[in-house]
Amino acid sequence: MVFAAAGTEELPAVEEYLAEAIRGPVFMDLNPHRYHALIPPRADIRPERAGGRRDRHVAHLDETTCVGVPHPSVRAPAEATSSHWCVPLDPAGDLCAPDALDLMIRAARRLLERRAEAAR
């Protein structure tokens, strides 16, 4: 989904896209390529992030979920053993804007749906 939204699978370009599109900390698990955008824990669970019901690409993990994050200094895949920061943590502690994340998810879904229709 992130590759579709970014329009590329080139990791540096994807990271640049994420920094501009959702303006907050994002890390990537290297196996599988799974992105995690950090949003406020009390953010509304909107259909875009509900996961399960809509598609297998998106899951909203709530405050009861424990997620291991990379050390703040791990910022490139070559430095990582399992995950790295695509968009580093802001020293002020700012998180991703849920509305910006929702826009990215909707755009990626539309693009993926169009690709699937074109492939039929």
C-alpha atoms as one frame of an Amber mdcrd trajectory, in Angstrom:
protein
   0.000   0.000   0.000   2.813   2.436   0.853   4.619   1.613  -2.390   1.405
   2.301  -4.321   0.888   5.637  -2.575   4.510   6.644  -3.121   4.473   5.489
  -6.739   7.730   3.597  -6.291   9.393   0.731  -4.446  12.714   2.564  -4.177
  13.162   2.939  -0.418  14.800   6.408  -0.403  11.979   7.794  -2.548   9.353
   6.072  -0.385  10.895   7.583   2.745  10.870  11.043   1.173   7.219  10.582
   0.225   6.273   9.477   3.748   8.068  12.432   5.319   6.064  14.831   3.151
   2.732  12.978   3.129   2.146  12.093   6.763   4.694  14.295   8.525   5.481
  12.084  11.478   7.527   9.106  12.667   7.386   5.967  10.533   9.462   2.829
  10.842   9.698  -0.192   8.591  10.056  -3.855   9.470  12.404  -5.329   6.903
  10.844  -8.790   6.857   8.175  -8.474   5.657   8.259  -4.920   4.311   5.706
  -3.503   6.712   5.442   0.173   7.592   4.313   1.507  10.973   3.135   5.110
  11.300   2.910   6.365  14.867  -0.305   8.274  15.593  -1.770   9.503  18.885
  -3.051   6.537  20.936  -6.544   7.981  21.265  -7.005   8.726  17.549 -10.410
   7.682  16.252 -10.417   4.361  14.440 -11.698   5.412  11.048 -12.547   3.020
   8.221  -9.233   3.856   6.530  -7.305   2.394   9.450  -9.719  -0.256  10.688
  -7.983  -3.077   8.852  -9.530  -6.522   8.815 -12.937  -5.429   7.584 -11.630
  -3.538   4.558  -8.366  -5.176   3.535  -5.272  -6.963   4.711  -2.966  -3.965
   4.237  -3.959  -1.753   7.158  -4.268  -2.407  10.879  -4.907   0.101  13.645
  -3.030  -1.113  16.694  -4.473   0.274  19.900  -2.892   1.166  23.223  -3.051
  -2.466  24.363  -0.603  -3.516  21.634   3.094  -3.796  22.350   5.235  -2.880
  19.352   9.000  -3.061  19.254  10.508  -0.003  17.624  14.026   0.452  16.309
  16.613   2.386  18.257  16.370   6.083  17.298  19.806   5.958  15.683  18.848
   3.230  13.180  17.837   5.220  10.124  18.839   3.142   7.132  18.125  -0.451
   6.064  21.866  -1.180   5.956  22.134  -0.272   9.659  19.135  -2.383  10.675
  18.809  -5.991  11.701  15.009  -6.015  11.695  13.646  -2.473  11.401  14.692
   1.116  10.805  13.221   4.612  10.950  12.038   5.838   7.531  10.928   9.114
   9.066  12.776   9.619  12.355  11.196  10.567  15.630  10.921  14.303  16.119
  12.727  15.527  19.249   9.504  17.329  20.188   7.663  14.001  20.154   5.249
  14.916  17.362   3.356  11.969  15.887   1.801  11.443  12.458  -1.340  13.393
  11.704  -4.181  10.835  11.493  -5.948  12.864   8.783  -2.832  12.860   6.586
  -2.433   9.122   7.108  -6.073   8.560   6.151  -5.617  10.579   2.935  -2.605
   8.471   1.987  -4.482   5.229   2.663  -7.511   6.313   0.616  -5.310   7.372
  -2.315  -3.390   4.084  -2.232  -6.611   2.057  -2.085  -8.026   3.872  -5.117
  -4.826   3.267  -7.059  -4.703  -0.416  -6.137  -8.388  -0.850  -7.065  -7.769
   0.782 -10.456  -4.786  -1.495 -11.071  -6.835  -4.573 -10.166  -9.666  -3.507
 -12.517  -7.204  -2.845 -15.337  -5.678  -6.295 -14.856  -9.051  -8.031 -15.349
